[in-house]
């Protein structure tokens, strides 16, 4: 289980915009190997990556990775909204009606209704879930703080 969750370390090419060399996070030796997930830390060898992973990089790396995934998902959502005009008043109303109808909205049904691909519908609907979850958490936090009573 642990071995599968550990990102690989890769030799960086000279075409990347991030530094291609750096100091190993464990021994400060100059290195070209980077964590393949976050691309923020260098290692001189796999043993040092494993040591750093166990001592806390796993949490840091996962936080950074999640933040990147969040950003990428939002960018893709915005692209889909723009491409299909999903932010027009008419489409916004149609989406609202569809999502509040009480019936489950499937990606294929959304794709057929709005002309997206099924994959784009998945991205759109999943981002909507993120927004709903955020709103629910914000409302719960406000209520627990004494606001809105």
PDB file of C-alpha atoms in Angstrom:
ATOM      1  CA  UNK A   1       0.000   0.000   0.000  1.00  0.00           C
ATOM      2  CA  UNK A   2       2.680   2.525   0.999  1.00  0.00           C
ATOM      3  CA  UNK A   3       4.807   1.875  -2.085  1.00  0.00           C
ATOM      4  CA  UNK A   4       1.883   2.644  -4.390  1.00  0.00           C
ATOM      5  CA  UNK A   5       1.131   5.945  -2.668  1.00  0.00           C
ATOM      6  CA  UNK A   6       4.715   7.220  -2.951  1.00  0.00           C
ATOM      7  CA  UNK A   7       5.176   9.397  -6.051  1.00  0.00           C
ATOM      8  CA  UNK A   8       8.075   8.565  -8.288  1.00  0.00           C
ATOM      9  CA  UNK A   9      11.123  10.757  -8.564  1.00  0.00           C
ATOM     10  CA  UNK A  10      12.007  11.866 -12.026  1.00  0.00           C
ATOM     11  CA  UNK A  11      14.977  13.398 -13.779  1.00  0.00           C
ATOM     12  CA  UNK A  12      13.951  16.849 -14.836  1.00  0.00           C
ATOM     13  CA  UNK A  13      14.398  17.906 -18.444  1.00  0.00           C
ATOM     14  CA  UNK A  14      15.895  21.240 -19.368  1.00  0.00           C
ATOM     15  CA  UNK A  15      12.637  22.312 -21.054  1.00  0.00           C
ATOM     16  CA  UNK A  16      10.729  22.791 -17.803  1.00  0.00           C
ATOM     17  CA  UNK A  17      10.114  26.233 -16.345  1.00  0.00           C
ATOM     18  CA  UNK A  18      10.945  25.096 -12.816  1.00  0.00           C
ATOM     19  CA  UNK A  19      14.537  24.685 -11.604  1.00  0.00           C
ATOM     20  CA  UNK A  20      16.193  21.563 -12.988  1.00  0.00           C
ATOM     21  CA  UNK A  21      18.560  21.116 -10.066  1.00  0.00           C
ATOM     22  CA  UNK A  22      18.301  21.650  -6.366  1.00  0.00           C
ATOM     23  CA  UNK A  23      19.542  20.428  -3.020  1.00  0.00           C
ATOM     24  CA  UNK A  24      18.351  17.072  -1.701  1.00  0.00           C
ATOM     25  CA  UNK A  25      15.766  17.630   1.041  1.00  0.00           C
ATOM     26  CA  UNK A  26      17.653  15.233   3.311  1.00  0.00           C
ATOM     27  CA  UNK A  27      21.388  15.716   2.731  1.00  0.00           C
ATOM     28  CA  UNK A  28      21.668  18.974   0.727  1.00  0.00           C
ATOM     29  CA  UNK A  29      23.539  17.185  -2.066  1.00  0.00           C
ATOM     30  CA  UNK A  30      22.968  18.749  -5.510  1.00  0.00           C
ATOM     31  CA  UNK A  31      20.345  16.700  -7.372  1.00  0.00           C
ATOM     32  CA  UNK A  32      18.227  16.577 -10.519  1.00  0.00           C
ATOM     33  CA  UNK A  33      15.582  14.219  -9.085  1.00  0.00           C
ATOM     34  CA  UNK A  34      12.261  15.802  -8.057  1.00  0.00           C
ATOM     35  CA  UNK A  35       9.087  14.541  -6.459  1.00  0.00           C
ATOM     36  CA  UNK A  36       6.921  13.766  -9.473  1.00  0.00           C
ATOM     37  CA  UNK A  37       3.719  14.812  -7.729  1.00  0.00           C
ATOM     38  CA  UNK A  38       4.411  18.264  -6.295  1.00  0.00           C
ATOM     39  CA  UNK A  39       7.635  18.994  -8.182  1.00  0.00           C
ATOM     40  CA  UNK A  40       8.732  21.173  -5.269  1.00  0.00           C
ATOM     41  CA  UNK A  41      11.454  19.113  -3.609  1.00  0.00           C
ATOM     42  CA  UNK A  42      14.631  17.419  -4.791  1.00  0.00           C
ATOM     43  CA  UNK A  43      16.226  14.128  -3.788  1.00  0.00           C
ATOM     44  CA  UNK A  44      19.576  12.561  -4.534  1.00  0.00           C
ATOM     45  CA  UNK A  45      18.176   9.033  -4.244  1.00  0.00           C
ATOM     46  CA  UNK A  46      15.016   7.011  -3.687  1.00  0.00           C
ATOM     47  CA  UNK A  47      16.000   6.268  -0.061  1.00  0.00           C
ATOM     48  CA  UNK A  48      16.039   9.978   0.761  1.00  0.00           C
ATOM     49  CA  UNK A  49      12.675  10.457  -0.911  1.00  0.00           C
ATOM     50  CA  UNK A  50      11.225   7.647   1.207  1.00  0.00           C
ATOM     51  CA  UNK A  51      12.765   9.095   4.374  1.00  0.00           C
ATOM     52  CA  UNK A  52      11.347  12.571   3.597  1.00  0.00           C
ATOM     53  CA  UNK A  53       7.945  11.101   2.654  1.00  0.00           C
ATOM     54  CA  UNK A  54       7.670   9.317   6.009  1.00  0.00           C
ATOM     55  CA  UNK A  55       8.819  12.396   7.964  1.00  0.00           C
ATOM     56  CA  UNK A  56       6.031  14.629   6.671  1.00  0.00           C
ATOM     57  CA  UNK A  57       6.382  15.308   2.961  1.00  0.00           C
ATOM     58  CA  UNK A  58       3.445  12.984   2.297  1.00  0.00           C
ATOM     59  CA  UNK A  59       1.061  15.429   3.992  1.00  0.00           C
ATOM     60  CA  UNK A  60       2.681  18.506   2.421  1.00  0.00           C
ATOM     61  CA  UNK A  61       2.792  16.903  -1.013  1.00  0.00           C
ATOM     62  CA  UNK A  62      -0.832  15.781  -0.837  1.00  0.00           C
ATOM     63  CA  UNK A  63      -1.950  19.275   0.219  1.00  0.00           C
ATOM     64  CA  UNK A  64      -0.065  20.836  -2.689  1.00  0.00           C
ATOM     65  CA  UNK A  65      -1.374  18.205  -5.109  1.00  0.00           C
ATOM     66  CA  UNK A  66      -4.964  18.720  -3.947  1.00  0.00           C
ATOM     67  CA  UNK A  67      -4.632  22.480  -4.373  1.00  0.00           C
ATOM     68  CA  UNK A  68      -3.352  21.953  -7.916  1.00  0.00           C
ATOM     69  CA  UNK A  69      -6.196  19.569  -8.703  1.00  0.00           C
ATOM     70  CA  UNK A  70      -8.722  22.060  -7.351  1.00  0.00           C
ATOM     71  CA  UNK A  71      -7.267  24.798  -9.572  1.00  0.00           C
ATOM     72  CA  UNK A  72      -7.228  22.571 -12.652  1.00  0.00           C
ATOM     73  CA  UNK A  73     -10.819  21.436 -12.041  1.00  0.00           C
ATOM     74  CA  UNK A  74     -11.982  25.056 -11.688  1.00  0.00           C
ATOM     75  CA  UNK A  75     -10.173  26.057 -14.885  1.00  0.00           C
ATOM     76  CA  UNK A  76     -11.800  23.195 -16.789  1.00  0.00           C
ATOM     77  CA  UNK A  77     -15.218  24.094 -15.347  1.00  0.00           C
ATOM     78  CA  UNK A  78     -14.744  27.709 -16.492  1.00  0.00           C
ATOM     79  CA  UNK A  79     -13.709  26.533 -19.966  1.00  0.00           C
ATOM     80  CA  UNK A  80     -16.828  24.372 -20.278  1.00  0.00           C
ATOM     81  CA  UNK A  81     -19.111  27.171 -19.062  1.00  0.00           C
ATOM     82  CA  UNK A  82     -17.640  29.554 -21.626  1.00  0.00           C
ATOM     83  CA  UNK A  83     -17.572  27.045 -24.499  1.00  0.00           C
ATOM     84  CA  UNK A  84     -21.259  26.137 -24.133  1.00  0.00           C
ATOM     85  CA  UNK A  85     -22.579  29.453 -22.817  1.00  0.00           C
ATOM     86  CA  UNK A  86     -23.780  27.829 -19.621  1.00  0.00           C
ATOM     87  CA  UNK A  87     -23.676  31.152 -17.802  1.00  0.00           C
ATOM     88  CA  UNK A  88     -26.356  32.837 -19.902  1.00  0.00           C
ATOM     89  CA  UNK A  89     -29.562  33.645 -17.993  1.00  0.00           C
ATOM     90  CA  UNK A  90     -31.501  31.094 -20.061  1.00  0.00           C
ATOM     91  CA  UNK A  91     -29.013  28.267 -19.529  1.00  0.00           C
ATOM     92  CA  UNK A  92     -28.494  29.184 -15.880  1.00  0.00           C
ATOM     93  CA  UNK A  93     -32.233  28.852 -15.341  1.00  0.00           C
ATOM     94  CA  UNK A  94     -32.341  25.522 -17.230  1.00  0.00           C
ATOM     95  CA  UNK A  95     -29.430  24.180 -15.161  1.00  0.00           C
ATOM     96  CA  UNK A  96     -31.018  25.370 -11.915  1.00  0.00           C
ATOM     97  CA  UNK A  97     -34.320  23.740 -12.814  1.00  0.00           C
ATOM     98  CA  UNK A  98     -32.589  20.501 -13.771  1.00  0.00           C
ATOM     99  CA  UNK A  99     -30.522  20.371 -10.568  1.00  0.00           C
ATOM    100  CA  UNK A 100     -33.436  21.183  -8.240  1.00  0.00           C
ATOM    101  CA  UNK A 101     -36.038  18.949  -9.870  1.00  0.00           C
ATOM    102  CA  UNK A 102     -35.573  16.255  -7.247  1.00  0.00           C
ATOM    103  CA  UNK A 103     -34.458  13.763  -9.877  1.00  0.00           C
ATOM    104  CA  UNK A 104     -30.868  12.580 -10.196  1.00  0.00           C
ATOM    105  CA  UNK A 105     -28.974  14.378 -12.946  1.00  0.00           C
ATOM    106  CA  UNK A 106     -26.722  12.032 -14.860  1.00  0.00           C
ATOM    107  CA  UNK A 107     -23.792  13.220 -16.960  1.00  0.00           C
ATOM    108  CA  UNK A 108     -25.275  11.715 -20.148  1.00  0.00           C
ATOM    109  CA  UNK A 109     -28.591  13.529 -19.551  1.00  0.00           C
ATOM    110  CA  UNK A 110     -26.778  16.802 -18.849  1.00  0.00           C
ATOM    111  CA  UNK A 111     -24.599  16.331 -21.945  1.00  0.00           C
ATOM    112  CA  UNK A 112     -27.630  15.688 -24.135  1.00  0.00           C
ATOM    113  CA  UNK A 113     -29.500  18.703 -22.777  1.00  0.00           C
ATOM    114  CA  UNK A 114     -26.637  21.191 -23.099  1.00  0.00           C
ATOM    115  CA  UNK A 115     -24.600  19.734 -25.963  1.00  0.00           C
ATOM    116  CA  UNK A 116     -21.492  18.935 -23.934  1.00  0.00           C
ATOM    117  CA  UNK A 117     -19.563  15.711 -24.036  1.00  0.00           C
ATOM    118  CA  UNK A 118     -20.273  13.268 -21.232  1.00  0.00           C
ATOM    119  CA  UNK A 119     -16.769  13.868 -19.847  1.00  0.00           C
ATOM    120  CA  UNK A 120     -17.410  17.626 -19.787  1.00  0.00           C
ATOM    121  CA  UNK A 121     -20.742  17.021 -18.071  1.00  0.00           C
ATOM    122  CA  UNK A 122     -18.956  15.003 -15.382  1.00  0.00           C
ATOM    123  CA  UNK A 123     -16.506  17.864 -14.766  1.00  0.00           C
ATOM    124  CA  UNK A 124     -19.336  20.416 -14.664  1.00  0.00           C
ATOM    125  CA  UNK A 125     -21.550  18.412 -12.309  1.00  0.00           C
ATOM    126  CA  UNK A 126     -18.665  17.499 -10.003  1.00  0.00           C
ATOM    127  CA  UNK A 127     -17.691  21.169  -9.715  1.00  0.00           C
ATOM    128  CA  UNK A 128     -21.301  22.009  -8.845  1.00  0.00           C
ATOM    129  CA  UNK A 129     -21.058  19.421  -6.041  1.00  0.00           C
ATOM    130  CA  UNK A 130     -17.911  21.163  -4.775  1.00  0.00           C
ATOM    131  CA  UNK A 131     -19.809  24.461  -4.669  1.00  0.00           C
ATOM    132  CA  UNK A 132     -22.799  22.961  -2.882  1.00  0.00           C
ATOM    133  CA  UNK A 133     -20.545  21.286  -0.303  1.00  0.00           C
ATOM    134  CA  UNK A 134     -18.679  24.550   0.282  1.00  0.00           C
ATOM    135  CA  UNK A 135     -21.953  26.448   0.741  1.00  0.00           C
ATOM    136  CA  UNK A 136     -23.291  23.838   3.176  1.00  0.00           C
ATOM    137  CA  UNK A 137     -20.063  23.979   5.202  1.00  0.00           C
ATOM    138  CA  UNK A 138     -20.143  27.787   5.250  1.00  0.00           C
ATOM    139  CA  UNK A 139     -23.761  27.792   6.432  1.00  0.00           C
ATOM    140  CA  UNK A 140     -22.980  25.197   9.125  1.00  0.00           C
ATOM    141  CA  UNK A 141     -19.978  27.240  10.275  1.00  0.00           C
ATOM    142  CA  UNK A 142     -22.073  30.409  10.416  1.00  0.00           C
ATOM    143  CA  UNK A 143     -24.832  28.674  12.382  1.00  0.00           C
ATOM    144  CA  UNK A 144     -22.326  27.157  14.805  1.00  0.00           C
ATOM    145  CA  UNK A 145     -20.823  30.631  15.307  1.00  0.00           C
ATOM    146  CA  UNK A 146     -24.191  32.100  16.204  1.00  0.00           C
ATOM    147  CA  UNK A 147     -24.933  33.803  12.891  1.00  0.00           C
ATOM    148  CA  UNK A 148     -28.246  33.297  11.143  1.00  0.00           C
ATOM    149  CA  UNK A 149     -30.228  32.436  14.268  1.00  0.00           C
TER     150      UNK A 149
END
